[in-house]
């Protein structure tokens, strides 16, 4: 994007009102007016810099803690309309992908911008399948973790460790190198995740099985015991694949931003993915589904739901799994996940927490408190119950998020690297600390 130069209109009435793609700002400190171009519904923060009181003034900045109204990049990957409850990857509605695609095909779409041809899909699947093994030394590395180490901590560390095994990954502006690291990362994340899980159980690692699908092999590495050949349950395999599709990308969230930010220093992608995975580890990002489960267990039974809702409305509690910074409508992923929940319960038995969840949802969708605040179920409301029914401990929930999100992180990273407007990410600050003062030796500082 090449913005047109902003113009300054000093001490003059701004041109009569015509429809121009610009914003006129009056600096009341000086009386000067400025016309800033508007492009794609944004003004450029750097265009504010010309707004100065005098020559010595640094120029105006915008202050936006937590980036709630700042676009940090131009992206062509994921579109979200939170008002209408729309989520699309590369233009394709999430509902269609969840119904008709597979995770590997969706990952290809997110990464390369188009749905693959049959030959491209076969080639992609072959390469991902043949990059699932990890170096034996990584196994030794995993063995060093304490028996109760959190699998997310193990995942963050081992994915970072991969960078030491693939020094060629530093060649980030080499397209072939990026392609190779992409295959390795998407192929190996489930293996690292499954090995971390097996380690926490004290069970032997299960090597990847190239005959199985991406989610089928993951289930194999997690759950195989004595059988010679693991046969994943088809309904669970498909449910996991759909959950992977739904979690593959979500534009500029905390971990995608971490990936872009850390990647902007031109570090290798394994180190940047470790940073993104660490961001996902936090309870405000990848950990909310665990909070939903804990809440449902705390409520305990359907007849206690009205009492709990009362406490939520009194501001004592939050209805976890409800509300979203972007979605002010039903999260489109939550609708699909609710359907999958029933499919998984058909195989694994009904999660007793489901009835409590359904009652929470029923009351909340009718209650004025939630309706006026536009609080709807989000992606996390049902995922925890599904994962629990499938036999995962809560510590594995964010890991199950990180595996598919790797595709989104790499796509965001690559888009950032190839964007000529991007540089090392380096925000400004508003400094309100001490002005200059002189050092006082410790013996003169008093108590
Ligand atoms: N339960 C009860 N009240 C809520 C909830 C909730 N879950 N969420 C928001 N509200 C209320 C707020 O108290 C506030 O009320 P007020 O106007 O009377 O003060 C109003 O709704 C607006 O809420 P904000 O906090 O301003 O909304 P924000 O966009 O900052 O927060 C968030 C979004 C963090 C997701 C919030 O809705 C929340 O905490 N939800 C529960 C946690 C959760 O489910 N997180 C998962 C999000 S999905 C994901 O990250 C993958």
Coordinates of C-alpha atoms and ligand atoms in Angstrom, one line a residue:
X1 CA 0.0 0.0 0.0
X2 CA 1.4 3.4 -1.0
X3 CA -0.5 6.1 0.9
X4 CA -1.0 9.5 -0.6
X5 CA 0.8 12.2 1.3
X6 CA -1.2 14.0 3.9
X7 CA -1.8 17.7 3.4
X8 CA -1.9 20.5 6.0
X9 CA -4.5 23.1 5.8
X10 CA -3.3 25.9 8.1
X11 CA -5.7 28.4 9.6
X12 CA -8.2 28.1 6.9
X13 CA -11.6 26.8 6.6
X14 CA -11.5 23.2 5.4
X15 CA -12.8 22.9 1.8
X16 CA -16.6 22.7 1.6
X17 CA -18.1 19.3 2.4
X18 CA -17.7 17.0 -0.5
X19 CA -17.4 13.2 -0.2
X20 CA -13.6 12.8 0.1
X21 CA -11.8 9.7 1.5
X22 CA -10.1 11.8 4.2
X23 CA -10.4 13.0 7.7
X24 CA -10.0 16.6 8.7
X25 CA -8.5 17.2 12.2
X26 CA -8.3 20.5 14.0
X27 CA -5.5 20.8 16.6
X28 CA -7.1 23.1 19.2
X29 CA -3.6 23.8 20.7
X30 CA -2.5 25.6 17.5
X31 CA -5.7 26.1 15.5
X32 CA -4.1 24.2 12.6
X33 CA -6.1 21.8 10.5
X34 CA -4.9 18.7 8.8
X35 CA -6.4 16.5 6.2
X36 CA -5.5 12.8 6.6
X37 CA -6.2 10.3 3.9
X38 CA -8.6 7.4 4.7
X39 CA -7.8 4.1 3.1
X40 CA -9.6 0.8 3.8
X41 CA -11.4 2.5 6.7
X42 CA -8.2 3.5 8.5
X43 CA -5.9 6.5 8.8
X44 CA -2.2 6.0 9.1
X45 CA -0.9 6.5 12.6
X46 CA 2.3 8.0 11.1
X47 CA 0.2 10.7 9.4
X48 CA -0.5 12.0 12.9
X49 CA 3.2 12.7 13.5
X50 CA 3.0 15.9 11.4
X51 CA 0.6 17.3 14.0
X52 CA 3.0 19.3 16.2
X53 CA 2.8 22.3 18.5
X54 CA 6.2 23.5 17.4
X55 CA 9.4 22.4 15.7
X56 CA 10.8 20.7 18.8
X57 CA 7.6 18.6 19.3
X58 CA 7.9 14.9 18.5
X59 CA 4.5 14.9 16.9
X60 CA 1.1 13.3 17.8
X61 CA 0.9 9.6 18.5
X62 CA -2.2 7.4 19.1
X63 CA -2.5 5.6 22.4
X64 CA -4.0 2.2 22.2
X65 CA -3.2 -0.2 25.0
X66 CA -4.1 -3.8 24.0
X67 CA -4.5 -2.7 20.4
X68 CA -8.3 -2.6 20.6
X69 CA -8.6 -0.2 17.7
X70 CA -5.4 -0.5 15.8
X71 CA -4.9 -2.5 12.6
X72 CA -1.3 -3.8 12.7
X73 CA -1.2 -5.3 9.3
X74 CA -3.0 -5.8 6.0
X75 CA -4.1 -9.4 5.8
X76 CA -5.8 -11.6 3.2
X77 CA -6.1 -14.8 5.3
X78 CA -9.1 -14.7 7.7
X79 CA -12.1 -12.5 7.7
X80 CA -14.3 -12.0 10.8
X81 CA -17.4 -9.9 11.1
X82 CA -18.2 -10.1 14.8
X83 CA -21.5 -8.2 14.5
X84 CA -22.9 -10.7 12.0
X85 CA -21.1 -13.8 13.4
X86 CA -19.1 -14.4 10.2
X87 CA -15.8 -16.3 10.0
X88 CA -14.1 -17.1 6.6
X89 CA -10.7 -18.5 5.7
X90 CA -9.5 -17.0 2.4
X91 CA -13.2 -16.2 1.6
X92 CA -14.6 -19.6 2.3
X93 CA -17.3 -19.7 5.1
X94 CA -16.2 -21.7 8.1
X95 CA -19.5 -23.6 8.0
X96 CA -18.8 -25.0 4.5
X97 CA -15.2 -25.9 5.4
X98 CA -16.3 -27.7 8.6
X99 CA -18.9 -29.7 6.6
X100 CA -16.9 -30.5 3.4
X101 CA -13.2 -30.0 4.0
X102 CA -10.5 -31.8 6.0
X103 CA -8.0 -30.1 8.3
X104 CA -5.1 -30.7 6.0
X105 CA -6.9 -29.3 3.0
X106 CA -8.0 -26.2 5.1
X107 CA -4.4 -25.8 6.3
X108 CA -3.3 -25.7 2.7
X109 CA -5.9 -23.2 1.9
X110 CA -4.9 -20.9 4.8
X111 CA -1.3 -21.2 3.9
X112 CA -1.3 -20.9 0.1
X113 CA -4.5 -18.9 -0.5
X114 CA -6.4 -21.4 -2.7
X115 CA -8.0 -24.8 -2.3
X116 CA -5.5 -27.4 -3.6
X117 CA -6.1 -29.4 -6.8
X118 CA -6.3 -33.2 -6.3
X119 CA -2.6 -33.5 -7.2
X120 CA -1.6 -30.7 -4.8
X121 CA -3.6 -32.2 -2.0
X122 CA -2.1 -35.6 -2.5
X123 CA 1.4 -34.1 -2.5
X124 CA 0.7 -32.0 0.5
X125 CA -0.8 -34.9 2.5
X126 CA 2.2 -37.1 1.5
X127 CA 4.7 -34.5 2.7
X128 CA 2.9 -33.8 6.0
X129 CA 2.6 -37.5 6.7
X130 CA 6.3 -38.0 6.0
X131 CA 7.4 -35.3 8.4
X132 CA 5.7 -36.6 11.5
X133 CA 8.7 -38.4 13.1
X134 CA 10.8 -36.4 15.5
X135 CA 14.5 -36.8 16.2
X136 CA 15.2 -39.4 18.8
X137 CA 17.1 -36.8 20.8
X138 CA 13.8 -34.9 21.3
X139 CA 12.4 -38.0 23.0
X140 CA 15.3 -37.9 25.4
X141 CA 14.6 -34.2 25.9
X142 CA 10.9 -35.0 26.8
X143 CA 12.1 -37.7 29.2
X144 CA 13.8 -35.0 31.2
X145 CA 10.5 -33.4 32.2
X146 CA 9.0 -34.1 35.6
X147 CA 6.2 -36.7 35.4
X148 CA 3.5 -34.0 36.1
X149 CA 4.9 -31.4 33.8
X150 CA 2.1 -29.5 32.0
X151 CA 2.0 -30.7 28.4
X152 CA 1.7 -27.2 27.1
X153 CA 5.0 -26.3 28.8
X154 CA 6.6 -29.4 27.2
X155 CA 5.2 -28.4 23.8
X156 CA 6.5 -24.8 24.1
X157 CA 10.0 -26.1 25.0
X158 CA 10.2 -28.9 22.5
X159 CA 9.0 -26.9 19.5
X160 CA 11.7 -24.3 20.4
X161 CA 14.2 -27.1 20.6
X162 CA 13.4 -28.1 17.1
X163 CA 15.1 -25.0 15.8
X164 CA 18.4 -26.4 17.0
X165 CA 17.8 -29.5 14.9
X166 CA 17.1 -27.6 11.7
X167 CA 19.6 -24.7 11.4
X168 CA 18.5 -24.4 7.7
X169 CA 15.3 -22.8 9.1
X170 CA 17.1 -19.6 9.7
X171 CA 17.0 -19.0 5.9
X172 CA 13.6 -17.4 6.2
X173 CA 13.6 -15.6 2.9
X174 CA 14.2 -18.8 1.0
X175 CA 10.9 -20.0 -0.2
X176 CA 12.0 -23.7 -0.3
X177 CA 13.3 -23.5 3.2
X178 CA 10.0 -22.0 4.4
X179 CA 8.0 -24.7 2.6
X180 CA 10.2 -27.4 4.3
X181 CA 9.8 -25.9 7.8
X182 CA 6.0 -25.6 7.2
X183 CA 5.7 -29.3 6.5
X184 CA 7.9 -30.2 9.4
X185 CA 5.9 -28.0 11.9
X186 CA 2.5 -29.1 10.8
X187 CA 3.7 -32.8 10.7
X188 CA 5.5 -32.7 14.0
X189 CA 3.2 -30.7 16.3
X190 CA 0.8 -33.7 16.8
X191 CA 3.8 -35.9 17.6
X192 CA 5.2 -33.5 20.1
X193 CA 1.8 -33.1 21.7
X194 CA 1.1 -36.8 21.9
X195 CA 4.5 -37.6 23.3
X196 CA 4.0 -34.9 25.9
X197 CA 0.7 -36.6 26.9
X198 CA 2.2 -40.1 27.0
X199 CA 5.1 -38.8 29.1
X200 CA 2.6 -37.4 31.6
X201 CA 1.0 -40.8 31.9
X202 CA 4.3 -42.6 32.1
X203 CA 3.4 -44.6 29.0
X204 CA 5.8 -45.5 26.1
X205 CA 5.7 -43.2 23.1
X206 CA 3.7 -44.4 20.1
X207 CA 5.4 -43.7 16.8
X208 CA 3.4 -42.2 13.9
X209 CA 1.5 -44.5 11.6
X210 CA 1.7 -43.3 8.0
X211 CA -1.4 -45.3 7.0
X212 CA -3.7 -43.1 9.1
X213 CA -5.2 -39.7 8.5
X214 CA -3.8 -36.6 10.3
X215 CA -6.3 -36.7 13.2
X216 CA -6.4 -40.6 13.1
X217 CA -2.7 -40.7 13.5
X218 CA -2.9 -38.2 16.4
X219 CA -5.4 -40.5 18.2
X220 CA -3.1 -43.4 17.5
X221 CA -0.1 -41.7 19.1
X222 CA -2.3 -40.7 22.1
X223 CA -4.3 -43.8 22.8
X224 CA -2.8 -46.9 21.3
X225 CA -1.9 -49.5 23.9
X226 CA -1.3 -53.2 23.0
X227 CA -3.1 -53.5 19.6
X228 CA -0.8 -54.2 16.6
X229 CA -2.6 -51.7 14.5
X230 CA -4.7 -48.8 15.9
X231 CA -8.0 -48.2 14.3
X232 CA -9.4 -44.8 15.2
X233 CA -13.2 -44.5 15.7
X234 CA -14.4 -42.8 12.5
X235 CA -16.8 -40.5 14.3
X236 CA -14.1 -39.3 16.8
X237 CA -11.5 -38.9 14.0
X238 CA -13.9 -36.7 12.0
X239 CA -15.0 -34.7 15.1
X240 CA -11.3 -34.0 15.8
X241 CA -10.7 -33.0 12.2
X242 CA -13.6 -30.6 12.3
X243 CA -12.4 -29.1 15.6
X244 CA -8.9 -28.7 14.0
X245 CA -10.6 -26.8 11.1
X246 CA -12.4 -24.5 13.4
X247 CA -9.3 -23.6 15.3
X248 CA -6.9 -23.2 12.4
X249 CA -6.8 -19.4 12.3
X250 CA -8.6 -16.5 13.9
X251 CA -6.8 -13.4 12.4
X252 CA -4.9 -11.0 14.7
X253 CA -5.5 -12.7 18.1
X254 CA -2.9 -12.7 21.0
X255 CA -0.9 -15.7 19.7
X256 CA -1.0 -14.7 16.0
X257 CA 0.2 -11.3 17.1
X258 CA 3.0 -12.9 19.1
X259 CA 4.0 -15.0 16.0
X260 CA 4.1 -11.9 13.8
X261 CA 5.9 -9.8 16.5
X262 CA 8.6 -12.3 17.4
X263 CA 8.9 -13.3 13.7
X264 CA 9.5 -9.7 12.8
X265 CA 12.9 -10.0 14.4
X266 CA 13.7 -12.6 11.6
X267 CA 14.2 -15.4 14.1
X268 CA 13.5 -18.9 12.7
X269 CA 9.9 -20.1 12.6
X270 CA 10.3 -22.8 15.4
X271 CA 11.3 -20.1 17.9
X272 CA 8.5 -17.9 16.7
X273 CA 6.0 -20.8 17.0
X274 CA 7.3 -21.4 20.5
X275 CA 6.4 -17.8 21.4
X276 CA 3.0 -18.1 19.8
X277 CA 2.3 -21.4 21.7
X278 CA 3.4 -19.6 24.9
X279 CA 0.8 -16.9 24.2
X280 CA -1.9 -19.5 23.7
X281 CA -1.0 -21.1 27.1
X282 CA -2.5 -18.2 29.0
X283 CA -6.0 -18.6 30.5
X284 CA -7.4 -15.6 28.7
X285 CA -6.6 -17.1 25.3
X286 CA -6.3 -20.9 25.0
X287 CA -7.4 -21.7 28.5
X288 CA -11.1 -20.6 28.6
X289 CA -12.6 -24.0 27.8
X290 CA -11.0 -25.4 31.0
X291 CA -12.7 -22.5 32.9
X292 CA -16.0 -23.5 31.4
X293 CA -15.6 -27.1 32.6
X294 CA -14.7 -25.9 36.1
X295 CA -17.8 -23.6 36.1
X296 CA -20.1 -26.4 35.1
X297 CA -18.7 -28.6 37.8
X298 CA -19.1 -25.8 40.3
X299 CA -22.8 -25.4 39.3
X300 CA -23.2 -29.1 39.8
X301 CA -26.8 -29.7 38.7
X302 CA -29.4 -28.2 36.3
X303 CA -31.6 -26.9 39.2
X304 CA -28.7 -24.8 40.5
X305 CA -28.3 -22.9 37.1
X306 CA -30.9 -20.1 37.9
X307 CA -29.0 -19.4 41.2
X308 CA -25.7 -19.2 39.4
X309 CA -27.1 -17.0 36.6
X310 CA -28.4 -14.7 39.4
X311 CA -24.8 -14.4 40.8
X312 CA -23.5 -13.7 37.3
X313 CA -26.0 -10.9 36.9
X314 CA -25.0 -9.5 40.3
X315 CA -21.5 -9.3 39.0
X316 CA -20.1 -12.0 41.4
X317 CA -19.3 -14.5 38.6
X318 CA -18.8 -14.7 34.9
X319 CA -20.6 -17.1 32.7
X320 CA -17.5 -18.6 31.2
X321 CA -17.7 -19.5 27.5
X322 CA -20.0 -16.5 26.9
X323 CA -19.1 -13.2 25.3
X324 CA -16.3 -12.3 23.0
X325 CA -14.2 -9.3 22.2
X326 CA -15.0 -9.5 18.5
X327 CA -18.2 -11.6 18.2
X328 CA -21.3 -9.7 19.3
X329 CA -23.5 -12.5 17.9
X330 CA -23.4 -16.3 18.2
X331 CA -19.8 -17.4 17.5
X332 CA -20.2 -19.3 14.2
X333 CA -17.8 -21.9 15.5
X334 CA -19.9 -22.5 18.6
X335 CA -22.9 -23.6 16.5
X336 CA -20.8 -26.2 14.7
X337 CA -19.2 -27.4 17.9
X338 CA -22.5 -27.9 19.5
X339 CA -23.5 -30.3 16.8
X340 CA -20.1 -32.2 17.1
X341 CA -20.7 -32.5 20.8
X342 CA -23.8 -34.7 20.2
X343 CA -21.8 -36.8 17.7
X344 CA -19.0 -37.4 20.2
X345 CA -21.5 -38.1 23.0
X346 CA -23.2 -40.7 20.8
X347 CA -19.9 -42.7 20.8
X348 CA -18.5 -41.9 24.2
X349 CA -21.6 -41.5 26.2
X350 CA -23.3 -38.2 27.2
X351 CA -21.2 -35.9 29.3
X352 CA -23.3 -35.2 32.4
X353 CA -22.2 -31.6 32.3
X354 CA -24.1 -31.1 29.0
X355 CA -27.5 -30.7 30.6
X356 CA -26.1 -28.0 32.9
X357 CA -24.5 -26.2 29.8
X358 CA -27.7 -26.4 27.8
X359 CA -29.7 -24.9 30.7
X360 CA -27.2 -22.1 31.1
X361 CA -27.4 -21.4 27.4
X362 CA -31.2 -21.5 27.3
X363 CA -31.6 -19.1 30.2
X364 CA -28.8 -16.8 29.0
X365 CA -30.2 -16.5 25.4
X366 CA -33.6 -15.3 26.8
X367 CA -32.3 -13.2 29.7
X368 CA -32.2 -9.4 29.3
X369 CA -28.8 -9.1 31.0
X370 CA -27.1 -11.3 28.3
X371 CA -29.3 -10.1 25.4
X372 CA -28.6 -6.4 26.0
X373 CA -24.9 -7.0 26.3
X374 CA -24.9 -9.2 23.3
X375 CA -23.3 -12.2 25.1
X376 CA -23.5 -15.4 23.2
X377 CA -21.8 -18.8 23.5
X378 CA -18.2 -18.6 22.2
X379 CA -16.0 -21.4 20.7
X380 CA -15.0 -22.5 24.2
X381 CA -18.5 -23.2 25.6
X382 CA -18.7 -26.7 24.3
X383 CA -15.1 -27.7 23.4
X384 CA -14.1 -28.6 26.9
X385 CA -17.0 -31.1 27.3
X386 CA -16.1 -32.7 24.0
X387 CA -12.5 -33.1 24.8
X388 CA -13.4 -34.4 28.3
X389 CA -15.8 -37.0 26.7
X390 CA -13.0 -38.0 24.3
X391 CA -10.8 -38.8 27.3
X392 CA -8.4 -35.8 27.4
X393 CA -7.3 -34.3 30.7
X394 CA -7.9 -30.5 30.9
X395 CA -4.2 -29.8 30.7
X396 CA -4.3 -31.1 27.1
X397 CA -7.0 -28.6 26.0
X398 CA -4.7 -25.8 25.0
X399 CA -2.4 -28.3 23.3
X400 CA -5.4 -29.4 21.1
X401 CA -5.8 -25.8 20.2
X402 CA -2.1 -25.3 19.3
X403 CA -1.9 -28.2 16.8
X404 CA -4.3 -26.8 14.2
X405 CA -3.4 -23.1 15.0
X406 CA 0.1 -23.9 13.8
X407 CA -1.2 -23.6 10.2
X408 CA -2.6 -20.1 11.0
X409 CA 0.5 -19.0 12.8
X410 CA 2.7 -19.9 9.8
X411 CA 0.4 -18.2 7.3
X412 CA 0.4 -15.1 9.4
X413 CA 4.2 -15.2 9.8
X414 CA 4.8 -15.7 6.1
X415 CA 2.4 -12.9 5.2
X416 CA 4.3 -10.6 7.6
X417 CA 7.7 -11.6 6.2
X418 CA 6.7 -11.0 2.6
X419 CA 4.9 -7.7 3.3
X420 CA 7.3 -4.9 2.2
X421 CA 5.6 -2.5 4.6
X422 CA 6.4 -4.6 7.7
X423 CA 9.5 -4.1 9.8
X424 CA 10.6 -5.2 13.2
X425 CA 7.6 -4.6 15.4
X426 CA 8.4 -1.9 17.8
X427 CA 5.6 0.1 19.5
X428 CA 6.0 3.5 21.1
X429 CA 5.2 4.4 24.7
X430 CA 3.9 7.3 26.6
X431 CA 6.6 7.9 29.2
X432 CA 5.2 9.1 32.6
X433 CA 8.1 8.1 34.8
X434 CA 10.7 10.4 36.5
X435 CA 12.5 13.1 34.7
X436 CA 16.3 13.0 34.9
X437 CA 17.7 12.7 38.5
X438 CA 21.1 12.1 39.9
X439 CA 22.4 8.8 41.3
X440 CA 22.6 8.6 45.1
X441 CA 25.2 6.3 46.7
X442 CA 23.5 3.6 48.8
X443 CA 25.0 5.0 52.1
X444 CA 23.2 8.3 51.5
X445 CA 19.8 6.9 50.6
X446 CA 18.4 6.6 54.1
X447 CA 15.7 4.0 55.0
Ligands
LIG1 N1 -20.5 -13.3 31.9 C1 -21.2 -12.2 32.5 N2 -21.0 -11.0 32.1 C2 -20.2 -10.8 31.0 C3 -19.5 -11.8 30.4 C4 -19.7 -13.1 30.9 N3 -19.1 -14.2 30.3 N4 -18.8 -11.3 29.4 C5 -19.0 -10.0 29.4 N5 -19.9 -9.7 30.4 C6 -20.4 -8.3 30.7 C7 -19.4 -7.4 31.3 O1 -19.4 -7.6 32.7 C8 -19.8 -6.1 30.8 O2 -20.9 -5.7 31.6 P1 -21.2 -4.2 32.0 O3 -21.4 -3.5 30.7 O4 -22.4 -4.2 32.9 O5 -19.9 -3.7 32.7 C9 -20.3 -6.3 29.4 O6 -20.7 -7.7 29.4 C10 -19.2 -6.1 28.3 O7 -18.1 -7.0 28.6 P2 -16.6 -6.6 28.4 O8 -15.8 -7.3 29.5 O9 -16.4 -5.2 28.2 O10 -16.3 -7.4 27.0 P3 -14.8 -7.7 26.4 O11 -14.9 -7.7 25.0 O12 -13.8 -6.9 27.1 O13 -14.6 -9.2 27.0 C11 -14.4 -11.6 27.1 C12 -14.7 -10.3 26.2 C13 -13.1 -11.4 27.8 C14 -14.4 -12.8 26.2 C15 -15.6 -11.7 28.1 O14 -16.8 -11.8 27.5 C16 -15.3 -12.8 29.1 O15 -14.6 -12.7 30.1 N6 -16.0 -14.0 28.8 C17 -15.8 -15.2 29.6 C18 -14.5 -15.9 29.3 C19 -14.5 -16.6 28.0 O16 -15.4 -17.3 27.6 N7 -13.4 -16.4 27.2 C20 -13.2 -17.1 25.9 C21 -13.3 -16.1 24.8 S1 -13.1 -17.0 23.2 C22 -11.4 -17.2 23.0 O17 -10.6 -16.5 23.5 C23 -10.9 -18.4 22.2

